[in-house]
Amino acid sequence: MQLPAQWQVGIDRNSEVLRGHAQLLATFIAPRPASPDTATPRGQIAAIVSTTRSQPTLAARHATQTLTRINQANDRLCAITRLLPARAAADAARVQAALAGGSDGGALAGVPFVVKDLFDVAGQVTTAGAVVRAQCAPASRDAAVVQRLCDAGAVLVGTANMDEFAYGFATVNAHYGTTANPHDHRHLAGGSSGGSAAAVAAGLVPFALGSDTNGSIRVPAALCGVYGLRPTHGTLQLEGVFPFVDALDVVGPFANSVADLRRVYEVMHGHALRSCNVANLRIARLGGWFQRNLDPELDAGIGALLTACNSSTLVELPEAERARAAAFVLTAAEGGHRHRAALSTHGDQFDPATRDRLFAGLQLPASAVADAHRFAHWFGAAMQQLWDDVDVLIAPATPCVAPRIDQDTIVIDGLPVSARANLGIFTQPLGLAACPVLAAPLSRPGRLPLGVQLIAAPGREDRLFALAAQLERDGLLAFSAPPETP
């Protein structure tokens, strides 16, 4: 297709980055396989559910108070893109009617929440953070996971800001604004689910939904100092969720305690998690790639977690740098092809940063994409072998605290690189393996948050919640309310 000449500089720059990742994958030769030889604290959600059940009219009051809080705070945060007062009133009325009829109202009775603006909400346009979708037909029904939450009594009050088409780690949106970090409004919230994370961190809602392809839940959870879960790939329904990369996309919740995160996830999943004895878990730290470019305070914090777990085990994730390269290539290629029609007819309506990366992905040779798929298959199998010797891995979620909004770059390997594209250097490799990952904040009240990733074998979210709850009880992991919480 014929492109405006002024676009070519940005496209060429992104193509050069992709060529570097592609070259790394092209030189990969798979190694030959070796020869065989206590109770969690109650969360905020439990308190809301309890009071709503004892006084059903509180469902409407909780919703109204939440909408008021958002109205008061959102000009500074830019976390919420759309308020839904009529929807919130209807959801609250349904909870009140259920309680009046003798029901318990559900596990989330009367609890307000928001969703990233790529979940379908009945009667609303799903923008996915893009003005090019503003004229699309409204959704005819809620996304499957949204419906499940509302069936359990949750009250939807709004949609949350995000990077355009979820392509970024910053929630810098050229159309809907940049989401600020509640701990310091001069800093980024992270992305691409930054609006959801910031809304929870600022105390606007008890929980929120996001999506995670390369780290879009884990990065903002870490930078905003809340808990976030990337479940096992394929566990939760994606019906009614705007897609990005089919092999990597998942959806998950944010909350400000382990108990709240678990409660929401169990509703989304439809089943209670099995019990897990933390004392029996084999815990290790990810080394190599995951120890480079690391904030010294984060390095020390991870060391403290290992000490509390009585572990000094260091595990090397095989080919982590190539895993990141493969995720980078697959994302650019599939994203580019997914948006090809809109790029060709309405390219001027895209954020230039998003547009240039998508065009660069379109220009990737088929051989580079095939190399990425080939590597991803090998990497998934190699990662699976780790679980023979360890139950939970601990790694950093981001290399540093949230950068300032006016700071476009972070330093990786001694060089300034785009923060928007590189805050996920520790999250991207893990998406290839389909593993569940729980992002959790280190306890550091009064300072910008730093977060870690707890990683387990596919289907073993129970281990993540058990360990996170224990570390929370020990005071090593904790949500700290920002100074400007409404």
Tab-separated table of C-alpha atoms in Angstrom:
chain	number	residue	atom	x	y	z
A	1	MET	CA	0.000	0.000	0.000
A	2	GLN	CA	1.132	3.556	-0.651
A	3	LEU	CA	2.081	5.313	2.594
A	4	PRO	CA	2.608	9.011	3.310
A	5	ALA	CA	6.307	9.840	3.197
A	6	GLN	CA	6.258	11.378	6.698
A	7	TRP	CA	5.215	8.016	8.207
A	8	GLN	CA	8.198	6.171	6.801
A	9	VAL	CA	10.733	7.423	9.357
A	10	GLY	CA	8.797	5.912	12.274
A	11	ILE	CA	8.041	2.707	10.386
A	12	ASP	CA	11.684	2.290	9.412
A	13	ARG	CA	12.791	2.822	13.015
A	14	ASN	CA	10.413	0.120	14.252
A	15	SER	CA	11.382	-2.197	11.394
A	16	GLU	CA	15.009	-1.939	12.508
A	17	VAL	CA	14.022	-3.003	16.038
A	18	LEU	CA	12.035	-5.948	14.682
A	19	ARG	CA	14.920	-6.994	12.430
A	20	GLY	CA	17.126	-7.239	15.512
A	21	HIS	CA	14.634	-9.538	17.229
A	22	ALA	CA	14.185	-11.569	14.044
A	23	GLN	CA	17.946	-12.053	13.663
A	24	LEU	CA	18.156	-13.324	17.233
A	25	LEU	CA	15.463	-15.904	16.467
A	26	ALA	CA	16.973	-16.905	13.107
A	27	THR	CA	20.179	-18.047	14.828
A	28	PHE	CA	18.386	-20.222	17.387
A	29	ILE	CA	19.152	-23.928	17.310
A	30	ALA	CA	17.141	-25.975	19.784
A	31	PRO	CA	19.439	-27.866	22.174
A	32	ARG	CA	19.226	-31.630	22.087
A	33	PRO	CA	17.128	-32.921	24.977
A	34	ALA	CA	19.112	-34.454	27.808
A	35	SER	CA	18.916	-38.178	28.360
A	36	PRO	CA	16.310	-39.174	30.940
A	37	ASP	CA	18.061	-39.935	34.142
A	38	THR	CA	-2.887	-20.096	58.381
A	39	ALA	CA	-5.975	-18.091	57.101
A	40	THR	CA	-5.730	-15.261	54.552
A	41	PRO	CA	-6.864	-11.853	55.886
A	42	ARG	CA	-10.314	-10.661	54.868
A	43	GLY	CA	-10.216	-8.191	52.035
A	44	GLN	CA	-12.150	-5.073	51.212
A	45	ILE	CA	-14.520	-7.037	48.978
A	46	ALA	CA	-15.622	-9.333	51.796
A	47	ALA	CA	-16.560	-6.287	53.888
A	48	ILE	CA	-18.631	-4.752	51.072
A	49	VAL	CA	-20.432	-8.041	50.436
A	50	SER	CA	-21.160	-8.491	54.142
A	51	THR	CA	-22.641	-5.023	54.586
A	52	THR	CA	-24.657	-5.288	51.369
A	53	ARG	CA	-26.166	-8.589	52.450
A	54	SER	CA	-27.143	-7.125	55.817
A	55	GLN	CA	-28.554	-3.941	54.238
A	56	PRO	CA	-29.484	-4.507	50.563
A	57	THR	CA	-30.027	-0.802	49.784
A	58	LEU	CA	-26.283	-0.330	50.236
A	59	ALA	CA	-25.703	-1.802	46.755
A	60	ALA	CA	-27.014	1.402	45.194
A	61	ARG	CA	-25.181	3.572	47.716
A	62	HIS	CA	-21.852	1.840	47.013
A	63	ALA	CA	-22.355	2.438	43.294
A	64	THR	CA	-23.249	6.108	43.765
A	65	GLN	CA	-20.302	6.720	46.075
A	66	THR	CA	-17.972	5.040	43.589
A	67	LEU	CA	-19.198	7.213	40.722
A	68	THR	CA	-18.689	10.300	42.899
A	69	ARG	CA	-15.129	9.264	43.777
A	70	ILE	CA	-14.307	8.748	40.119
A	71	ASN	CA	-15.754	12.136	39.161
A	72	GLN	CA	-13.640	13.805	41.828
A	73	ALA	CA	-10.368	12.050	40.948
A	74	ASN	CA	-10.424	11.270	37.254
A	75	ASP	CA	-9.381	14.681	35.943
A	76	ARG	CA	-6.030	14.105	37.648
A	77	LEU	CA	-5.705	10.373	36.993
A	78	CYS	CA	-7.261	9.901	33.546
A	79	ALA	CA	-7.982	6.306	34.559
A	80	ILE	CA	-11.627	6.052	33.466
A	81	THR	CA	-12.785	6.658	29.896
A	82	ARG	CA	-16.524	6.240	30.400
A	83	LEU	CA	-18.853	6.259	33.420
A	84	LEU	CA	-21.932	4.016	33.316
A	85	PRO	CA	-24.384	5.401	35.906
A	86	ALA	CA	-27.481	3.821	34.345
A	87	ARG	CA	-25.792	0.438	34.101
A	88	ALA	CA	-24.539	0.724	37.678
A	89	ALA	CA	-28.032	1.555	38.937
A	90	ALA	CA	-29.525	-1.416	37.095
A	91	ASP	CA	-26.870	-3.806	38.414
A	92	ALA	CA	-27.331	-2.525	41.969
A	93	ALA	CA	-31.122	-2.856	41.698
A	94	ARG	CA	-30.731	-6.444	40.542
A	95	VAL	CA	-28.555	-7.231	43.574
A	96	GLN	CA	-31.074	-5.602	45.905
A	97	ALA	CA	-33.938	-7.576	44.349
A	98	ALA	CA	-32.005	-10.835	44.664
A	99	LEU	CA	-31.331	-10.194	48.341
A	100	ALA	CA	-34.959	-9.268	48.935
A	101	GLY	CA	-35.928	-12.565	47.343
A	102	GLY	CA	-33.875	-14.568	49.802
A	103	SER	CA	-30.674	-15.025	47.773
A	104	ASP	CA	-27.242	-14.190	49.191
A	105	GLY	CA	-26.696	-11.868	46.223
A	106	GLY	CA	-23.622	-13.707	45.001
A	107	ALA	CA	-19.960	-13.783	46.005
A	108	LEU	CA	-19.512	-10.169	44.845
A	109	ALA	CA	-22.845	-8.744	45.980
A	110	GLY	CA	-22.791	-4.962	45.610
A	111	VAL	CA	-19.071	-4.669	44.751
A	112	PRO	CA	-18.353	-1.928	42.158
A	113	PHE	CA	-15.779	-2.528	39.406
A	114	VAL	CA	-14.487	-1.217	36.082
A	115	VAL	CA	-13.247	-2.999	32.972
A	116	LYS	CA	-10.518	-2.144	30.497
A	117	ASP	CA	-12.127	-0.654	27.406
A	118	LEU	CA	-11.625	-3.776	25.307
A	119	PHE	CA	-14.302	-5.818	27.118
A	120	ASP	CA	-17.710	-5.728	25.495
A	121	VAL	CA	-20.325	-3.956	27.603
A	122	ALA	CA	-23.902	-4.248	26.365
A	123	GLY	CA	-25.009	-1.044	24.658
A	124	GLN	CA	-21.519	0.489	24.540
A	125	VAL	CA	-18.927	0.757	21.777
A	126	THR	CA	-15.806	-1.278	22.567
A	127	THR	CA	-13.109	1.198	21.548
A	128	ALA	CA	-9.995	-0.778	22.565
A	129	GLY	CA	-8.526	2.675	23.183
A	130	ALA	CA	-8.782	3.666	19.520
A	131	VAL	CA	-10.799	6.470	17.909
A	132	VAL	CA	-10.830	4.477	14.682
A	133	ARG	CA	-13.407	2.232	16.430
A	134	ALA	CA	-15.551	5.074	17.779
A	135	GLN	CA	-18.217	4.585	15.093
A	136	CYS	CA	-18.462	0.811	15.474
A	137	ALA	CA	-21.783	-0.713	16.499
A	138	PRO	CA	-22.363	-0.998	20.259
A	139	ALA	CA	-21.910	-4.419	21.808
A	140	SER	CA	-25.087	-6.471	21.957
A	141	ARG	CA	-24.104	-8.152	25.224
A	142	ASP	CA	-21.431	-8.207	27.888
A	143	ALA	CA	-18.186	-10.114	27.471
A	144	ALA	CA	-18.493	-13.570	29.010
A	145	VAL	CA	-16.301	-12.815	32.046
A	146	VAL	CA	-18.105	-9.511	32.679
A	147	GLN	CA	-21.434	-11.343	32.629
A	148	ARG	CA	-20.115	-13.927	35.066
A	149	LEU	CA	-18.989	-11.224	37.508
A	150	CYS	CA	-22.314	-9.413	37.304
A	151	ASP	CA	-24.152	-12.712	37.787
A	152	ALA	CA	-22.211	-12.966	41.049
A	153	GLY	CA	-23.529	-9.550	42.158
A	154	ALA	CA	-20.746	-7.209	40.989
A	155	VAL	CA	-21.803	-3.730	39.840
A	156	LEU	CA	-20.190	-2.336	36.687
A	157	VAL	CA	-19.573	1.418	36.926
A	158	GLY	CA	-17.257	2.288	34.027
A	159	THR	CA	-14.567	1.488	31.482
A	160	ALA	CA	-10.864	2.086	31.972
A	161	ASN	CA	-8.159	3.733	29.890
A	162	MET	CA	-5.558	1.701	28.002
A	163	ASP	CA	-2.847	1.915	25.361
A	164	GLU	CA	-4.362	1.996	21.874
A	165	PHE	CA	-5.218	-1.589	20.881
A	166	ALA	CA	-3.309	-2.713	24.016
A	167	TYR	CA	0.011	-2.095	22.230
A	168	GLY	CA	2.241	-0.597	24.913
A	169	PHE	CA	3.397	-0.756	28.513
A	170	ALA	CA	2.561	2.834	29.510
A	171	THR	CA	-1.130	3.760	28.991
A	172	VAL	CA	-0.070	6.764	26.980
A	173	ASN	CA	-3.098	7.207	24.750
A	174	ALA	CA	-3.028	9.903	22.070
A	175	HIS	CA	-6.841	10.021	22.003
A	176	TYR	CA	-7.991	9.523	25.601
A	177	GLY	CA	-4.998	10.826	27.552
A	178	THR	CA	-2.179	9.441	29.676
A	179	THR	CA	-3.096	7.644	32.889
A	180	ALA	CA	-1.167	9.001	35.869
A	181	ASN	CA	0.261	6.900	38.665
A	182	PRO	CA	-1.814	7.422	41.845
A	183	HIS	CA	1.380	7.404	43.942
A	184	ASP	CA	2.790	10.381	42.038
A	185	HIS	CA	0.839	11.955	39.194
A	186	ARG	CA	4.071	12.936	37.452
A	187	HIS	CA	4.774	9.249	36.782
A	188	LEU	CA	3.308	6.627	34.449
A	189	ALA	CA	0.799	4.029	35.601
A	190	GLY	CA	2.162	1.408	33.208
A	191	GLY	CA	0.157	-0.446	30.611
A	192	SER	CA	-1.557	-1.438	28.671
A	193	SER	CA	-4.178	-1.967	31.415
A	194	GLY	CA	-3.039	1.155	33.268
A	195	GLY	CA	-6.474	2.636	33.808
A	196	SER	CA	-7.637	-0.501	35.590
A	197	ALA	CA	-4.562	-0.701	37.826
A	198	ALA	CA	-4.662	3.012	38.666
A	199	ALA	CA	-8.364	2.861	39.525
A	200	VAL	CA	-7.710	0.124	42.076
A	201	ALA	CA	-4.561	1.763	43.466
A	202	ALA	CA	-6.358	5.093	43.901
A	203	GLY	CA	-9.203	3.453	45.805
A	204	LEU	CA	-11.790	4.248	43.134
A	205	VAL	CA	-12.946	0.607	42.896
A	206	PRO	CA	-12.143	-2.543	44.868
A	207	PHE	CA	-11.262	-4.490	41.728
A	208	ALA	CA	-10.924	-4.073	37.985
A	209	LEU	CA	-10.409	-6.195	34.888
A	210	GLY	CA	-7.526	-6.015	32.432
A	211	SER	CA	-5.952	-8.081	29.700
A	212	ASP	CA	-2.408	-9.380	29.395
A	213	THR	CA	-0.647	-10.325	26.165
A	214	ASN	CA	2.959	-9.436	26.960
A	215	GLY	CA	2.607	-8.013	30.477
A	216	SER	CA	-0.342	-5.641	30.297
A	217	ILE	CA	-1.655	-6.699	33.710
A	218	ARG	CA	1.678	-7.363	35.399
A	219	VAL	CA	3.484	-4.138	34.437
A	220	PRO	CA	0.806	-1.687	35.670
A	221	ALA	CA	0.135	-3.820	38.748
A	222	ALA	CA	3.800	-3.521	39.682
A	223	LEU	CA	4.092	0.201	38.920
A	224	CYS	CA	0.842	1.093	40.711
A	225	GLY	CA	1.532	-1.188	43.668
A	226	VAL	CA	-1.478	-3.510	43.404
A	227	TYR	CA	-1.966	-7.229	42.844
A	228	GLY	CA	-2.714	-8.540	39.366
A	229	LEU	CA	-3.153	-12.012	37.910
A	230	ARG	CA	-2.293	-13.344	34.481
A	231	PRO	CA	-4.087	-16.727	34.632
A	232	THR	CA	-3.057	-19.846	32.746
A	233	HIS	CA	-3.571	-19.210	29.042
A	234	GLY	CA	-6.931	-20.601	27.932
A	235	THR	CA	-8.423	-20.812	31.442
A	236	LEU	CA	-10.803	-17.845	31.190
A	237	GLN	CA	-13.212	-17.139	28.354
A	238	LEU	CA	-12.201	-14.464	25.839
A	239	GLU	CA	-15.612	-14.188	24.200
A	240	GLY	CA	-16.406	-10.482	23.870
A	241	VAL	CA	-12.822	-9.332	24.474
A	242	PHE	CA	-11.104	-7.393	21.667
A	243	PRO	CA	-8.177	-9.599	20.570
A	244	PHE	CA	-4.509	-8.864	20.031
A	245	VAL	CA	-2.418	-12.059	19.784
A	246	ASP	CA	-4.476	-15.239	20.070
A	247	ALA	CA	-1.660	-17.418	21.406
A	248	LEU	CA	-0.773	-14.934	24.163
A	249	ASP	CA	-3.991	-13.119	25.162
A	250	VAL	CA	-5.513	-13.665	28.611
A	251	VAL	CA	-7.769	-11.619	30.887
A	252	GLY	CA	-7.443	-11.188	34.619
A	253	PRO	CA	-8.240	-9.082	37.701
A	254	PHE	CA	-6.532	-6.363	39.737
A	255	ALA	CA	-7.129	-5.890	43.480
A	256	ASN	CA	-5.344	-4.431	46.496
A	257	SER	CA	-5.122	-7.638	48.534
A	258	VAL	CA	-4.473	-11.313	47.844
A	259	ALA	CA	-7.856	-12.224	49.333
A	260	ASP	CA	-9.720	-9.872	46.990
A	261	LEU	CA	-7.756	-11.006	43.952
A	262	ARG	CA	-8.482	-14.638	44.735
A	263	ARG	CA	-12.181	-14.027	45.339
A	264	VAL	CA	-12.607	-12.284	41.973
A	265	TYR	CA	-10.553	-14.879	40.110
A	266	GLU	CA	-12.575	-17.751	41.570
A	267	VAL	CA	-15.772	-16.098	40.335
A	268	MET	CA	-14.259	-15.541	36.880
A	269	HIS	CA	-13.028	-19.128	36.772
A	270	GLY	CA	-16.218	-20.624	38.139
A	271	HIS	CA	-14.433	-22.895	40.618
A	272	ALA	CA	-12.783	-22.563	44.008
A	273	LEU	CA	-9.033	-23.123	44.021
A	274	ARG	CA	-7.669	-26.233	45.652
A	275	SER	CA	-5.897	-25.862	49.001
A	276	CYS	CA	-2.118	-25.655	48.999
A	277	ASN	CA	0.429	-26.102	51.795
A	278	VAL	CA	3.024	-23.334	51.452
A	279	ALA	CA	5.512	-25.280	53.575
A	280	ASN	CA	5.785	-27.922	50.873
A	281	LEU	CA	6.472	-25.533	47.991
A	282	ARG	CA	9.856	-25.580	46.272
A	283	ILE	CA	10.646	-21.929	45.566
A	284	ALA	CA	13.412	-20.461	43.428
A	285	ARG	CA	14.503	-17.184	41.907
A	286	LEU	CA	14.833	-16.612	38.176
A	287	GLY	CA	18.374	-15.528	37.343
A	288	GLY	CA	20.225	-14.503	34.204
A	289	TRP	CA	18.030	-12.229	32.086
A	290	PHE	CA	15.908	-11.502	35.168
A	291	GLN	CA	18.866	-10.182	37.189
A	292	ARG	CA	20.138	-7.755	34.567
A	293	ASN	CA	18.993	-4.132	34.421
A	294	LEU	CA	17.457	-4.388	37.879
A	295	ASP	CA	16.807	-1.610	40.386
A	296	PRO	CA	19.051	-2.424	43.422
A	297	GLU	CA	16.104	-2.033	45.823
A	298	LEU	CA	14.088	-4.516	43.788
A	299	ASP	CA	17.029	-6.925	43.745
A	300	ALA	CA	17.252	-6.680	47.535
A	301	GLY	CA	13.485	-7.080	47.896
A	302	ILE	CA	13.483	-10.299	45.904
A	303	GLY	CA	16.375	-11.511	48.032
A	304	ALA	CA	14.300	-10.869	51.153
A	305	LEU	CA	11.425	-12.907	49.712
A	306	LEU	CA	13.779	-15.829	49.053
A	307	THR	CA	15.145	-15.602	52.591
A	308	ALA	CA	11.615	-15.689	54.010
A	309	CYS	CA	10.939	-18.757	51.881
A	310	ASN	CA	14.128	-20.377	53.198
A	311	SER	CA	15.452	-20.720	49.677
A	312	SER	CA	18.689	-19.798	47.940
A	313	THR	CA	17.920	-21.634	44.694
A	314	LEU	CA	18.626	-19.784	41.455
A	315	VAL	CA	17.095	-21.066	38.220
A	316	GLU	CA	18.024	-19.998	34.712
A	317	LEU	CA	15.123	-19.646	32.299
A	318	PRO	CA	16.358	-21.118	29.013
A	319	GLU	CA	16.785	-18.591	26.213
A	320	ALA	CA	14.856	-15.806	27.966
A	321	GLU	CA	16.163	-13.114	25.628
A	322	ARG	CA	15.039	-15.068	22.564
A	323	ALA	CA	11.689	-15.690	24.251
A	324	ARG	CA	11.215	-11.958	24.516
A	325	ALA	CA	12.262	-11.550	20.874
A	326	ALA	CA	9.729	-14.179	19.804
A	327	ALA	CA	6.938	-12.459	21.742
A	328	PHE	CA	7.969	-9.136	20.188
A	329	VAL	CA	7.870	-10.543	16.637
A	330	LEU	CA	4.618	-12.486	17.049
A	331	THR	CA	2.908	-9.445	18.560
A	332	ALA	CA	3.996	-7.080	15.801
A	333	ALA	CA	3.141	-9.530	13.029
A	334	GLU	CA	-0.282	-10.611	14.259
A	335	GLY	CA	-1.188	-7.097	15.378
A	336	GLY	CA	-0.208	-5.688	12.009
A	337	HIS	CA	-2.274	-8.203	10.084
A	338	ARG	CA	-5.243	-7.856	12.442
A	339	HIS	CA	-5.406	-4.100	11.779
A	340	ARG	CA	-4.283	-4.151	8.154
A	341	ALA	CA	-7.613	-2.997	6.705
A	342	ALA	CA	-7.983	-0.086	9.136
A	343	LEU	CA	-4.356	0.909	8.640
A	344	SER	CA	-4.820	1.075	4.884
A	345	THR	CA	-7.986	3.203	5.026
A	346	HIS	CA	-7.702	5.163	8.291
A	347	GLY	CA	-4.007	5.122	9.169
A	348	ASP	CA	-4.130	8.814	10.029
A	349	GLN	CA	-6.563	8.052	12.878
A	350	PHE	CA	-4.037	5.819	14.683
A	351	ASP	CA	-1.609	7.037	17.310
A	352	PRO	CA	1.595	7.356	15.232
A	353	ALA	CA	3.551	5.255	17.734
A	354	THR	CA	1.036	2.413	17.420
A	355	ARG	CA	0.642	2.801	13.665
A	356	ASP	CA	4.381	2.663	12.993
A	357	ARG	CA	4.857	-0.508	15.056
A	358	LEU	CA	1.921	-2.217	13.341
A	359	PHE	CA	3.188	-1.286	9.867
A	360	ALA	CA	6.625	-2.579	10.812
A	361	GLY	CA	4.991	-5.858	11.833
A	362	LEU	CA	3.255	-6.070	8.470
A	363	GLN	CA	6.616	-5.812	6.759
A	364	LEU	CA	8.191	-8.708	8.659
A	365	PRO	CA	9.164	-11.562	6.332
A	366	ALA	CA	7.237	-14.804	6.729
A	367	SER	CA	10.474	-16.571	7.667
A	368	ALA	CA	10.869	-14.356	10.760
A	369	VAL	CA	7.353	-15.140	11.941
A	370	ALA	CA	7.910	-18.859	11.303
A	371	ASP	CA	11.141	-18.709	13.363
A	372	ALA	CA	9.203	-17.078	16.203
A	373	HIS	CA	6.519	-19.790	16.161
A	374	ARG	CA	9.180	-22.507	16.008
A	375	PHE	CA	11.003	-21.033	18.971
A	376	ALA	CA	7.776	-20.526	20.968
A	377	HIS	CA	6.954	-24.226	20.602
A	378	TRP	CA	10.414	-25.203	21.838
A	379	PHE	CA	10.359	-22.679	24.674
A	380	GLY	CA	7.016	-23.865	26.009
A	381	ALA	CA	8.328	-27.413	26.232
A	382	ALA	CA	11.608	-26.285	27.821
A	383	MET	CA	9.738	-24.206	30.396
A	384	GLN	CA	7.534	-27.170	31.254
A	385	GLN	CA	10.604	-29.168	32.298
A	386	LEU	CA	11.431	-26.615	35.005
A	387	TRP	CA	8.388	-27.668	36.990
A	388	ASP	CA	9.965	-31.062	37.698
A	389	ASP	CA	12.256	-29.342	40.204
A	390	VAL	CA	10.455	-26.192	41.369
A	391	ASP	CA	6.883	-25.162	42.242
A	392	VAL	CA	7.069	-21.346	42.217
A	393	LEU	CA	9.555	-19.015	40.573
A	394	ILE	CA	10.094	-15.414	41.698
A	395	ALA	CA	11.171	-12.690	39.258
A	396	PRO	CA	10.971	-8.906	38.920
A	397	ALA	CA	7.905	-7.531	37.156
A	398	THR	CA	9.576	-4.376	35.805
A	399	PRO	CA	13.207	-3.228	35.876
A	400	CYS	CA	12.485	-0.034	37.809
A	401	VAL	CA	9.860	2.161	39.421
A	402	ALA	CA	7.400	3.983	37.172
A	403	PRO	CA	9.205	6.459	34.900
A	404	ARG	CA	8.081	10.055	34.793
A	405	ILE	CA	5.455	10.859	32.173
A	406	ASP	CA	7.813	13.383	30.589
A	407	GLN	CA	10.563	10.741	30.420
A	408	ASP	CA	10.255	8.766	27.176
A	409	THR	CA	13.051	6.317	27.891
A	410	ILE	CA	14.438	3.875	30.423
A	411	VAL	CA	17.987	2.500	30.433
A	412	ILE	CA	18.439	-1.124	29.356
A	413	ASP	CA	21.934	-2.573	28.978
A	414	GLY	CA	23.339	0.923	29.336
A	415	LEU	CA	21.299	2.392	26.476
A	416	PRO	CA	18.190	4.605	26.504
A	417	VAL	CA	15.234	2.744	24.998
A	418	SER	CA	11.529	3.493	24.724
A	419	ALA	CA	9.776	3.044	28.073
A	420	ARG	CA	6.518	2.419	26.250
A	421	ALA	CA	7.967	-0.607	24.452
A	422	ASN	CA	10.427	-1.924	27.038
A	423	LEU	CA	8.912	-1.771	30.529
A	424	GLY	CA	7.842	-5.370	29.864
A	425	ILE	CA	11.291	-6.895	29.376
A	426	PHE	CA	10.677	-9.260	32.324
A	427	THR	CA	7.039	-10.039	31.549
A	428	GLN	CA	7.224	-10.762	27.810
A	429	PRO	CA	9.223	-14.012	27.931
A	430	LEU	CA	6.775	-15.686	30.316
A	431	GLY	CA	3.722	-15.253	28.088
A	432	LEU	CA	5.065	-17.833	25.644
A	433	ALA	CA	4.858	-20.578	28.263
A	434	ALA	CA	1.117	-20.303	29.111
A	435	CYS	CA	2.033	-20.143	32.823
A	436	PRO	CA	-0.047	-18.327	35.439
A	437	VAL	CA	1.761	-15.312	36.896
A	438	LEU	CA	0.728	-13.258	39.923
A	439	ALA	CA	2.154	-9.741	40.121
A	440	ALA	CA	2.529	-8.491	43.679
A	441	PRO	CA	3.828	-5.273	45.296
A	442	LEU	CA	6.780	-5.258	47.652
A	443	SER	CA	5.973	-3.561	50.943
A	444	ARG	CA	7.468	-0.057	50.657
A	445	PRO	CA	4.977	2.518	51.965
A	446	GLY	CA	5.593	6.125	51.021
A	447	ARG	CA	7.721	5.255	47.984
A	448	LEU	CA	6.971	4.521	44.351
A	449	PRO	CA	5.995	0.849	44.092
A	450	LEU	CA	8.152	-2.023	42.938
A	451	GLY	CA	6.629	-5.387	42.090
A	452	VAL	CA	7.515	-9.026	41.572
A	453	GLN	CA	6.153	-11.894	39.530
A	454	LEU	CA	5.272	-15.223	41.134
A	455	ILE	CA	5.183	-17.916	38.431
A	456	ALA	CA	3.866	-21.486	38.535
A	457	ALA	CA	3.134	-24.371	36.190
A	458	PRO	CA	0.005	-24.109	34.025
A	459	GLY	CA	-3.113	-24.702	36.096
A	460	ARG	CA	-1.387	-24.125	39.454
A	461	GLU	CA	-2.787	-20.730	40.406
A	462	ASP	CA	-3.383	-22.257	43.852
A	463	ARG	CA	0.353	-22.236	44.520
A	464	LEU	CA	0.649	-18.579	43.581
A	465	PHE	CA	-2.185	-17.482	45.852
A	466	ALA	CA	-0.922	-19.591	48.744
A	467	LEU	CA	2.601	-18.148	48.566
A	468	ALA	CA	1.424	-14.576	47.980
A	469	ALA	CA	-0.919	-14.782	50.970
A	470	GLN	CA	1.884	-16.054	53.211
A	471	LEU	CA	4.287	-13.318	52.085
A	472	GLU	CA	1.521	-10.766	52.615
A	473	ARG	CA	0.997	-12.052	56.158
A	474	ASP	CA	4.750	-11.817	56.707
A	475	GLY	CA	4.612	-8.140	55.733
A	476	LEU	CA	6.914	-8.521	52.709
A	477	LEU	CA	4.189	-7.997	50.121
A	478	ALA	CA	1.621	-5.264	50.671
A	479	PHE	CA	-0.540	-2.688	48.986
A	480	SER	CA	0.253	0.777	50.320
A	481	ALA	CA	-2.366	3.454	49.766
A	482	PRO	CA	-0.973	6.375	47.783
A	483	PRO	CA	-0.885	9.760	49.512
A	484	GLU	CA	-3.519	11.177	47.157
A	485	THR	CA	-6.071	8.383	47.429
A	486	PRO	CA	-9.537	10.039	47.347
